[in-house]
CSV table of C-alpha atoms in Angstrom, one decimal:
chain,number,residue,atom,x,y,z
E,1,UNK,CA,17.4,18.5,-15.7
E,2,UNK,CA,18.1,17.7,-12.1
E,3,UNK,CA,15.3,18.5,-9.7
E,4,UNK,CA,12.6,17.6,-12.1
E,5,UNK,CA,9.7,15.5,-10.9
E,6,UNK,CA,10.8,12.6,-13.2
E,7,UNK,CA,14.3,11.4,-12.8
E,8,UNK,CA,16.9,12.1,-15.5
E,9,UNK,CA,17.3,8.5,-16.4
E,10,UNK,CA,13.5,8.0,-16.8
E,11,UNK,CA,13.3,11.1,-19.0
E,12,UNK,CA,16.2,9.9,-21.2
E,13,UNK,CA,14.8,6.3,-21.3
E,14,UNK,CA,11.4,7.5,-22.4
E,15,UNK,CA,13.0,9.6,-25.1
E,16,UNK,CA,15.0,6.6,-26.3
E,17,UNK,CA,12.0,4.4,-26.3
E,18,UNK,CA,9.7,6.8,-28.1
E,19,UNK,CA,12.1,8.2,-30.8
E,20,UNK,CA,14.9,5.6,-31.1
E,21,UNK,CA,17.4,8.5,-31.3
E,22,UNK,CA,20.3,9.7,-29.3
E,23,UNK,CA,20.0,12.7,-27.0
E,24,UNK,CA,22.5,15.6,-27.1
E,25,UNK,CA,25.5,15.5,-24.8
E,26,UNK,CA,24.8,16.1,-21.1
E,27,UNK,CA,28.3,17.4,-20.4
E,28,UNK,CA,27.0,20.5,-18.7
E,29,UNK,CA,24.8,18.5,-16.4
E,30,UNK,CA,27.0,15.5,-15.8
E,31,UNK,CA,30.6,16.6,-16.6
E,32,UNK,CA,31.6,16.8,-13.0
E,33,UNK,CA,30.5,13.2,-12.3
E,34,UNK,CA,32.8,10.2,-12.5
E,35,UNK,CA,31.9,9.1,-16.1
E,36,UNK,CA,30.4,12.1,-17.6
E,37,UNK,CA,31.9,15.0,-19.6
E,38,UNK,CA,32.6,13.1,-22.9
E,39,UNK,CA,35.3,10.4,-23.0
E,40,UNK,CA,33.2,7.9,-21.2
E,41,UNK,CA,36.2,5.9,-20.2
E,42,UNK,CA,35.3,5.5,-16.5
E,43,UNK,CA,32.6,3.0,-17.1
E,44,UNK,CA,34.2,0.1,-18.9
E,45,UNK,CA,31.7,-2.5,-17.8
E,46,UNK,CA,28.6,-0.7,-19.1
E,47,UNK,CA,27.0,-2.4,-22.1
E,48,UNK,CA,27.5,-0.3,-25.2
E,49,UNK,CA,25.4,-2.3,-27.7
E,50,UNK,CA,22.4,-0.6,-29.4
E,51,UNK,CA,20.0,-2.9,-27.7
E,52,UNK,CA,20.7,-0.9,-24.5
E,53,UNK,CA,18.3,1.8,-25.9
E,54,UNK,CA,15.3,-0.5,-25.9
E,55,UNK,CA,16.4,-2.1,-22.6
E,56,UNK,CA,16.6,1.2,-20.8
E,57,UNK,CA,13.3,2.4,-22.3
E,58,UNK,CA,11.5,-0.7,-21.2
E,59,UNK,CA,13.0,-0.6,-17.7
E,60,UNK,CA,11.6,2.9,-17.2
E,61,UNK,CA,8.3,2.0,-18.6
E,62,UNK,CA,7.8,-1.1,-16.4
E,63,UNK,CA,9.5,0.0,-13.2
E,64,UNK,CA,9.0,3.8,-13.3
E,65,UNK,CA,9.6,5.4,-9.9
E,66,UNK,CA,11.6,2.5,-8.6
E,67,UNK,CA,15.1,3.4,-9.9
E,68,UNK,CA,17.7,3.1,-7.1
E,69,UNK,CA,15.1,1.5,-4.8
E,70,UNK,CA,17.0,-1.7,-4.2
E,71,UNK,CA,14.8,-4.7,-3.3
E,72,UNK,CA,11.6,-3.1,-4.6
E,73,UNK,CA,13.3,-2.4,-8.0
E,74,UNK,CA,14.8,-5.9,-8.1
E,75,UNK,CA,11.3,-7.4,-7.5
E,76,UNK,CA,9.9,-5.4,-10.4
E,77,UNK,CA,12.7,-6.6,-12.7
E,78,UNK,CA,12.2,-10.1,-11.5
E,79,UNK,CA,8.5,-10.0,-12.3
E,80,UNK,CA,9.2,-8.7,-15.8
E,81,UNK,CA,12.3,-10.7,-16.6
E,82,UNK,CA,11.0,-12.3,-19.8
E,83,UNK,CA,9.6,-9.0,-21.1
E,84,UNK,CA,13.0,-7.3,-20.4
E,85,UNK,CA,14.9,-10.0,-22.2
E,86,UNK,CA,12.7,-9.5,-25.3
E,87,UNK,CA,13.7,-5.8,-25.2
E,88,UNK,CA,17.4,-6.4,-25.2
E,89,UNK,CA,18.1,-6.9,-21.5
E,90,UNK,CA,20.0,-10.1,-21.6
E,91,UNK,CA,20.0,-10.8,-17.9
E,92,UNK,CA,19.4,-9.2,-14.5
E,93,UNK,CA,23.1,-9.6,-13.8
E,94,UNK,CA,24.2,-7.1,-16.4
E,95,UNK,CA,25.4,-3.7,-15.0
E,96,UNK,CA,22.6,-1.7,-16.6
E,97,UNK,CA,20.0,-3.7,-14.7
E,98,UNK,CA,22.0,-3.9,-11.5
E,99,UNK,CA,22.8,-0.2,-11.5
E,100,UNK,CA,19.3,0.7,-12.4
E,101,UNK,CA,18.2,-0.7,-9.1
E,102,UNK,CA,21.0,0.8,-7.1
E,103,UNK,CA,23.3,-2.2,-6.9
E,104,UNK,CA,26.5,-0.2,-7.1
E,105,UNK,CA,28.7,2.2,-9.0
E,106,UNK,CA,31.7,4.4,-8.7
E,107,UNK,CA,31.6,7.0,-6.0
E,108,UNK,CA,28.2,5.9,-4.8
E,109,UNK,CA,26.5,6.7,-8.1
E,110,UNK,CA,24.1,4.2,-9.4
E,111,UNK,CA,23.3,4.4,-13.1
E,112,UNK,CA,25.3,5.0,-16.3
E,113,UNK,CA,23.3,5.4,-19.4
E,114,UNK,CA,24.6,5.0,-22.9
E,115,UNK,CA,24.0,7.7,-25.6
E,116,UNK,CA,23.5,5.5,-28.6
E,117,UNK,CA,25.7,6.3,-31.5
E,118,UNK,CA,28.6,7.9,-29.5
E,119,UNK,CA,31.1,6.7,-27.0
E,120,UNK,CA,29.9,9.2,-24.5
E,121,UNK,CA,28.5,8.0,-21.2
E,122,UNK,CA,26.7,10.1,-18.6
E,123,UNK,CA,26.7,8.9,-15.0
E,124,UNK,CA,23.4,9.7,-13.5
E,125,UNK,CA,23.2,10.1,-9.7
E,126,UNK,CA,20.9,8.1,-7.4
E,127,UNK,CA,17.3,9.2,-7.3
E,128,UNK,CA,17.0,12.7,-5.9
E,129,UNK,CA,13.3,12.6,-5.4
E,130,UNK,CA,12.3,12.2,-1.8
E,131,UNK,CA,10.1,9.4,-0.6
E,132,UNK,CA,6.4,10.4,-0.7
E,133,UNK,CA,5.0,12.1,2.3
E,134,UNK,CA,2.0,10.2,3.4
E,135,UNK,CA,-0.7,12.3,5.2
E,136,UNK,CA,-2.0,11.0,8.5
E,137,UNK,CA,-5.3,11.2,10.5
E,138,UNK,CA,-5.5,11.5,14.2
E,139,UNK,CA,-7.4,8.5,15.5
E,140,UNK,CA,-6.7,8.9,19.3
E,141,UNK,CA,-4.8,11.3,21.4
E,142,UNK,CA,-1.2,11.1,20.2
E,143,UNK,CA,-1.9,8.4,17.6
E,144,UNK,CA,-1.5,9.3,14.0
E,145,UNK,CA,-2.6,6.8,11.3
E,146,UNK,CA,-1.4,6.9,7.7
E,147,UNK,CA,-4.1,7.7,5.2
E,148,UNK,CA,-3.0,4.7,3.1
E,149,UNK,CA,-1.9,1.3,4.4
E,150,UNK,CA,-0.9,-2.0,2.8
E,151,UNK,CA,-3.0,-5.2,3.5
E,152,UNK,CA,-2.9,-8.7,2.1
E,153,UNK,CA,-4.3,-12.1,3.0
E,154,UNK,CA,-3.1,-15.7,2.9
E,155,UNK,CA,-4.2,-16.3,-0.7
E,156,UNK,CA,-2.9,-12.9,-1.9
E,157,UNK,CA,-0.1,-11.6,0.3
E,158,UNK,CA,1.5,-8.2,-0.5
E,159,UNK,CA,5.1,-7.2,-0.9
E,160,UNK,CA,5.4,-5.6,2.6
E,161,UNK,CA,9.2,-5.1,2.4
E,162,UNK,CA,8.9,-3.2,-0.9
E,163,UNK,CA,6.1,-1.0,0.6
E,164,UNK,CA,8.3,0.1,3.5
E,165,UNK,CA,11.2,0.7,1.2
E,166,UNK,CA,9.1,2.9,-1.1
E,167,UNK,CA,7.9,5.1,1.7
E,168,UNK,CA,4.8,3.3,3.0
E,169,UNK,CA,4.6,3.2,6.7
E,170,UNK,CA,1.2,1.6,7.5
E,171,UNK,CA,0.7,-2.2,7.4
E,172,UNK,CA,-2.7,-3.8,7.9
E,173,UNK,CA,-3.2,-7.5,8.8
E,174,UNK,CA,-5.3,-9.8,10.8
E,175,UNK,CA,-5.2,-13.0,12.8
E,176,UNK,CA,-7.6,-14.6,10.3
E,177,UNK,CA,-5.4,-13.8,7.3
E,178,UNK,CA,-3.2,-16.6,8.4
E,179,UNK,CA,-0.2,-17.2,10.7
E,180,UNK,CA,2.1,-17.1,7.6
E,181,UNK,CA,0.9,-13.6,6.7
E,182,UNK,CA,1.4,-12.3,10.3
E,183,UNK,CA,4.9,-13.7,10.3
E,184,UNK,CA,5.6,-12.1,6.9
E,185,UNK,CA,4.4,-8.7,8.1
E,186,UNK,CA,6.5,-9.0,11.3
E,187,UNK,CA,9.6,-10.0,9.3
E,188,UNK,CA,9.2,-7.0,7.0
E,189,UNK,CA,9.0,-4.7,10.0
E,190,UNK,CA,12.1,-6.3,11.6
E,191,UNK,CA,14.1,-6.3,8.4
E,192,UNK,CA,13.2,-2.7,7.4
E,193,UNK,CA,15.6,-1.2,9.9
E,194,UNK,CA,13.1,1.6,10.5
E,195,UNK,CA,12.4,2.8,14.0
E,196,UNK,CA,9.3,1.2,15.3
E,197,UNK,CA,7.7,4.5,16.1
E,198,UNK,CA,7.8,5.4,12.4
E,199,UNK,CA,5.6,2.4,11.5
E,200,UNK,CA,1.9,1.9,12.0
E,201,UNK,CA,0.7,-1.7,12.5
E,202,UNK,CA,-3.0,-2.6,12.4
E,203,UNK,CA,-4.2,-6.0,13.2
E,204,UNK,CA,-7.6,-7.6,13.9
E,205,UNK,CA,-8.8,-10.3,16.3
E,206,UNK,CA,-11.6,-12.6,15.1
E,207,UNK,CA,-15.2,-12.8,16.2
E,208,UNK,CA,-17.7,-14.2,13.8
E,209,UNK,CA,-21.3,-13.4,13.1
E,210,UNK,CA,-24.0,-16.0,13.5
E,211,UNK,CA,-23.9,-16.8,9.8
E,212,UNK,CA,-20.4,-18.0,8.8
E,213,UNK,CA,-20.2,-16.1,5.5
E,214,UNK,CA,-16.5,-16.7,5.2
E,215,UNK,CA,-14.2,-19.8,5.4
E,216,UNK,CA,-12.1,-17.8,7.8
E,217,UNK,CA,-14.8,-18.3,10.4
E,218,UNK,CA,-14.7,-22.1,9.9
E,219,UNK,CA,-11.0,-22.0,10.5
E,220,UNK,CA,-11.4,-19.8,13.5
E,221,UNK,CA,-13.9,-22.1,15.1
E,222,UNK,CA,-11.4,-25.0,14.9
E,223,UNK,CA,-8.3,-23.0,16.1
E,224,UNK,CA,-9.3,-20.2,18.4
E,225,UNK,CA,-12.9,-20.2,19.5
E,226,UNK,CA,-12.2,-21.5,23.0
E,227,UNK,CA,-9.6,-18.7,23.6
E,228,UNK,CA,-10.7,-15.4,25.0
E,229,UNK,CA,-10.1,-12.3,22.9
E,230,UNK,CA,-7.3,-11.0,25.1
E,231,UNK,CA,-5.3,-14.3,24.7
E,232,UNK,CA,-6.0,-14.2,20.9
E,233,UNK,CA,-4.6,-10.6,20.8
E,234,UNK,CA,-1.5,-11.7,22.7
E,235,UNK,CA,-0.9,-14.6,20.2
E,236,UNK,CA,-1.4,-12.2,17.3
E,237,UNK,CA,1.2,-9.7,18.7
E,238,UNK,CA,3.7,-12.6,19.2
E,239,UNK,CA,3.2,-13.8,15.6
E,240,UNK,CA,3.9,-10.2,14.5
E,241,UNK,CA,7.0,-10.1,16.7
E,242,UNK,CA,6.0,-6.8,18.4
E,243,UNK,CA,5.2,-5.9,22.0
E,244,UNK,CA,2.5,-3.4,21.0
E,245,UNK,CA,0.3,-2.9,17.9
E,246,UNK,CA,-0.7,0.6,16.9
E,247,UNK,CA,-4.4,-0.4,16.2
E,248,UNK,CA,-6.3,-3.5,17.1
E,249,UNK,CA,-9.7,-4.1,15.6
E,250,UNK,CA,-12.6,-6.4,16.4
E,251,UNK,CA,-12.8,-8.0,12.9
E,252,UNK,CA,-16.6,-8.4,12.8
E,253,UNK,CA,-19.6,-8.1,15.2
E,254,UNK,CA,-20.0,-11.4,17.0
E,255,UNK,CA,-23.1,-13.7,16.8
E,256,UNK,CA,-24.8,-11.7,19.5
E,257,UNK,CA,-24.4,-8.2,20.8
E,258,UNK,CA,-23.7,-9.6,24.3
E,259,UNK,CA,-20.8,-11.5,22.9
E,260,UNK,CA,-19.7,-8.5,20.8
E,261,UNK,CA,-19.6,-6.3,23.9
E,262,UNK,CA,-17.7,-8.9,26.0
E,263,UNK,CA,-15.1,-9.3,23.2
E,264,UNK,CA,-14.7,-5.6,22.9
E,265,UNK,CA,-14.1,-5.4,26.7
E,266,UNK,CA,-11.1,-7.7,26.2
E,267,UNK,CA,-9.8,-5.3,23.6
E,268,UNK,CA,-10.3,-2.4,26.0
E,269,UNK,CA,-8.2,-4.2,28.6
E,270,UNK,CA,-5.5,-4.9,26.0
E,271,UNK,CA,-5.3,-1.2,25.3
E,272,UNK,CA,-5.3,-0.2,28.9
E,273,UNK,CA,-2.4,-2.6,29.5
E,274,UNK,CA,-0.4,-0.7,26.9
E,275,UNK,CA,-0.4,-3.5,24.3
E,276,UNK,CA,-2.3,-1.5,21.7
E,277,UNK,CA,-2.1,2.3,21.1
E,278,UNK,CA,-5.7,2.3,19.9
E,279,UNK,CA,-8.6,-0.1,19.4
E,280,UNK,CA,-11.5,-0.2,17.0
E,281,UNK,CA,-14.0,-2.2,15.0
E,282,UNK,CA,-14.5,-3.5,11.5
E,283,UNK,CA,-17.6,-4.3,9.5
E,284,UNK,CA,-19.9,-2.6,11.9
E,285,UNK,CA,-22.8,-0.7,10.4
E,286,UNK,CA,-24.5,2.3,12.0
E,287,UNK,CA,-27.0,0.3,14.1
E,288,UNK,CA,-24.2,-2.0,15.4
E,289,UNK,CA,-22.2,1.1,16.4
E,290,UNK,CA,-25.1,2.5,18.3
E,291,UNK,CA,-25.6,-0.8,20.1
E,292,UNK,CA,-22.0,-1.0,21.1
E,293,UNK,CA,-21.9,2.5,22.5
E,294,UNK,CA,-25.2,1.9,24.4
E,295,UNK,CA,-23.3,-0.7,26.4
E,296,UNK,CA,-21.0,2.0,27.9
E,297,UNK,CA,-17.4,1.9,26.8
E,298,UNK,CA,-14.2,2.6,28.7
E,299,UNK,CA,-12.1,3.0,25.5
E,300,UNK,CA,-14.2,4.1,22.5
E,301,UNK,CA,-13.4,2.7,19.0
E,302,UNK,CA,-10.9,4.8,17.2
E,303,UNK,CA,-11.5,3.3,13.7
E,304,UNK,CA,-14.2,1.4,11.9
E,305,UNK,CA,-12.8,-0.5,8.8
E,306,UNK,CA,-15.3,-1.5,6.2
E,307,UNK,CA,-15.5,-2.1,2.5
E,308,UNK,CA,-15.8,1.3,0.7
E,309,UNK,CA,-15.1,2.5,-2.8
E,310,UNK,CA,-16.3,4.2,-5.9
E,311,UNK,CA,-19.4,2.2,-6.8
E,312,UNK,CA,-19.3,0.4,-3.4
E,313,UNK,CA,-20.9,2.6,-0.7
E,314,UNK,CA,-24.6,1.6,-0.5
E,315,UNK,CA,-24.5,-1.8,1.3
E,316,UNK,CA,-25.5,-1.4,4.9
E,317,UNK,CA,-25.2,-4.9,6.3
E,318,UNK,CA,-21.4,-4.7,7.0
E,319,UNK,CA,-21.2,-0.9,7.2
E,320,UNK,CA,-20.4,-0.3,3.5
E,321,UNK,CA,-22.6,2.7,3.2
E,322,UNK,CA,-22.8,6.5,3.7
E,323,UNK,CA,-25.0,6.1,6.8
E,324,UNK,CA,-22.2,4.3,8.5
E,325,UNK,CA,-19.7,6.9,7.4
E,326,UNK,CA,-21.9,9.6,8.9
E,327,UNK,CA,-22.4,7.7,12.1
E,328,UNK,CA,-18.6,7.3,12.5
E,329,UNK,CA,-18.1,11.0,12.1
E,330,UNK,CA,-20.9,11.7,14.6
E,331,UNK,CA,-19.1,9.4,17.1
E,332,UNK,CA,-15.6,10.6,16.4
E,333,UNK,CA,-14.6,7.3,14.8
E,334,UNK,CA,-12.1,7.4,11.9
E,335,UNK,CA,-13.5,5.7,8.8
E,336,UNK,CA,-11.3,3.2,7.0
E,337,UNK,CA,-11.8,1.5,3.6
E,338,UNK,CA,-10.7,-2.0,2.6
E,339,UNK,CA,-11.1,-2.9,-1.1
E,340,UNK,CA,-10.8,0.8,-2.1
E,341,UNK,CA,-10.4,0.0,-5.8
E,342,UNK,CA,-13.9,-1.4,-6.0
E,343,UNK,CA,-13.3,-5.1,-5.8
E,344,UNK,CA,-16.4,-5.7,-3.7
E,345,UNK,CA,-18.6,-3.2,-5.5
E,346,UNK,CA,-19.8,-5.3,-8.5
E,347,UNK,CA,-18.6,-2.4,-10.6
E,348,UNK,CA,-15.5,-2.5,-12.8
E,349,UNK,CA,-14.2,0.7,-11.3
E,350,UNK,CA,-10.8,0.6,-13.0
E,351,UNK,CA,-12.3,0.5,-16.4
E,352,UNK,CA,-15.4,2.6,-15.9
E,353,UNK,CA,-15.5,5.4,-18.5
E,354,UNK,CA,-16.1,8.1,-15.9
E,355,UNK,CA,-13.1,7.0,-13.8
E,356,UNK,CA,-10.9,6.8,-16.9
E,357,UNK,CA,-12.0,10.3,-18.0
E,358,UNK,CA,-11.0,11.8,-14.7
E,359,UNK,CA,-7.7,9.8,-14.7
E,360,UNK,CA,-6.9,11.2,-18.2
E,361,UNK,CA,-7.7,14.8,-17.0
E,362,UNK,CA,-5.1,14.5,-14.2
E,363,UNK,CA,-2.6,12.3,-16.1
E,364,UNK,CA,-3.0,9.6,-13.4
E,365,UNK,CA,-4.1,6.0,-13.4
E,366,UNK,CA,-7.6,4.8,-12.7
E,367,UNK,CA,-6.4,3.2,-9.5
E,368,UNK,CA,-4.9,6.4,-8.3
E,369,UNK,CA,-8.2,8.2,-9.0
E,370,UNK,CA,-10.1,5.5,-7.1
E,371,UNK,CA,-7.7,5.8,-4.1
E,372,UNK,CA,-7.8,9.6,-4.1
E,373,UNK,CA,-11.6,9.6,-4.1
E,374,UNK,CA,-11.4,7.6,-0.9
E,375,UNK,CA,-8.6,9.5,0.9
E,376,UNK,CA,-9.7,13.0,-0.2
E,377,UNK,CA,-12.8,12.4,2.0
E,378,UNK,CA,-10.5,11.8,5.0
E,379,UNK,CA,-11.1,8.0,4.7
E,380,UNK,CA,-8.1,5.8,5.4
E,381,UNK,CA,-7.4,3.4,2.5
E,382,UNK,CA,-6.2,-0.2,2.8
E,383,UNK,CA,-4.8,-1.3,-0.5
E,384,UNK,CA,-2.9,-4.5,-1.4
E,385,UNK,CA,-0.4,-5.6,-4.1
E,386,UNK,CA,2.7,-7.6,-4.6
E,387,UNK,CA,3.8,-5.5,-7.6
E,388,UNK,CA,6.3,-2.8,-6.5
E,389,UNK,CA,5.2,-0.6,-9.4
E,390,UNK,CA,1.6,-0.7,-8.2
E,391,UNK,CA,2.8,0.0,-4.6
E,392,UNK,CA,4.7,3.1,-5.8
E,393,UNK,CA,1.6,4.2,-7.8
E,394,UNK,CA,-0.6,3.9,-4.7
E,395,UNK,CA,1.8,5.9,-2.6
E,396,UNK,CA,1.9,8.6,-5.3
E,397,UNK,CA,-1.9,9.0,-5.2
E,398,UNK,CA,-1.6,12.0,-2.9
E,399,UNK,CA,0.1,14.1,-5.6
E,400,UNK,CA,-3.1,15.5,-7.0
E,401,UNK,CA,-6.6,16.6,-5.9
E,402,UNK,CA,-9.9,15.9,-7.5
E,403,UNK,CA,-12.3,18.7,-8.1
E,404,UNK,CA,-15.6,19.0,-6.3
E,405,UNK,CA,-17.4,18.2,-9.5
E,406,UNK,CA,-15.2,15.1,-10.1
E,407,UNK,CA,-15.8,13.9,-6.5
E,408,UNK,CA,-19.6,14.2,-7.0
E,409,UNK,CA,-19.5,12.5,-10.4
E,410,UNK,CA,-17.5,9.6,-9.1
E,411,UNK,CA,-19.8,9.3,-6.1
E,412,UNK,CA,-22.7,8.8,-8.4
E,413,UNK,CA,-21.3,5.6,-10.1
């Protein structure tokens, strides 16, 4: 029925796939639409072979939630093209695939679905479900940050365009992720057609600790070490193709606190010049935060972004612990989590029995539970994926709440 949480096509396709049967006529629901109401003669190009049943079922299973979503849906089909061919979808060019993704149709409608065993065809309208509403957190006066943002690095870039098309509005990047990533993010912003004020763009300028624990620092020493942080920030904004970033973070504490404070002063000046709506820090633990504040700040940090997840909230060196979370709340700093699915925790969060039990109780995925555990604490999550289906799932993670007992049980992993 129209208005249900799951689209009509996805409901039908799941029914096809599970039972192999043909649903009853939908004349009452679709009779007024261009190729509904029996007859079915208005859709001559729709494939009518029995393989359509398995094809539609597999489409809904692999690309659920992406119907009619254009490029994001196309990317999902592309990533599963061989699987789809094995289930009776002969090519992405056939109308069933093209229309599934919103590539055209009479009167602006997108998808015709065959009722196997009859000549009836019901035209299904474009997706009626609204894009997900993403909660925000106030990080500075007049500055609202989405509770979930999409990141990505040089070795594993994300699908930024699909994220924006699916309703995501927060993008997270950094100078150290590579010039190519910065340009990709900027291109996605420009191509989206969305008003700049609807988007939230976070970036980071480098400063490396005494011990170069990452190859990024080796690259930074060769490319940017002799440039002051203000100039690095300007280069970063130019790579992104924007006049202003919404949030600019100091990526790490520097080798000394004196250097850290001096670098942060450059970020303060960048904000006061109107080139960043807010500034902040990343990978600062509680003691580093105290030391920074002790220097006296003109613009306090709005955000501290650290690794934080189920199974990954007890390492203090880079602020990945509950003491740092408490310190941020004490200082009025929003807490943000990269690697929220537990990739840095040493725990297989997505296959942990306790996580899977909670996921089953809510009919959600383990990844959605892991994200919700983070965001339900008011912590901003930074996820990453190139798979549109995973992006849609991440954006859908606000559709349920964990109980207090579940939050506690997951915190104990």
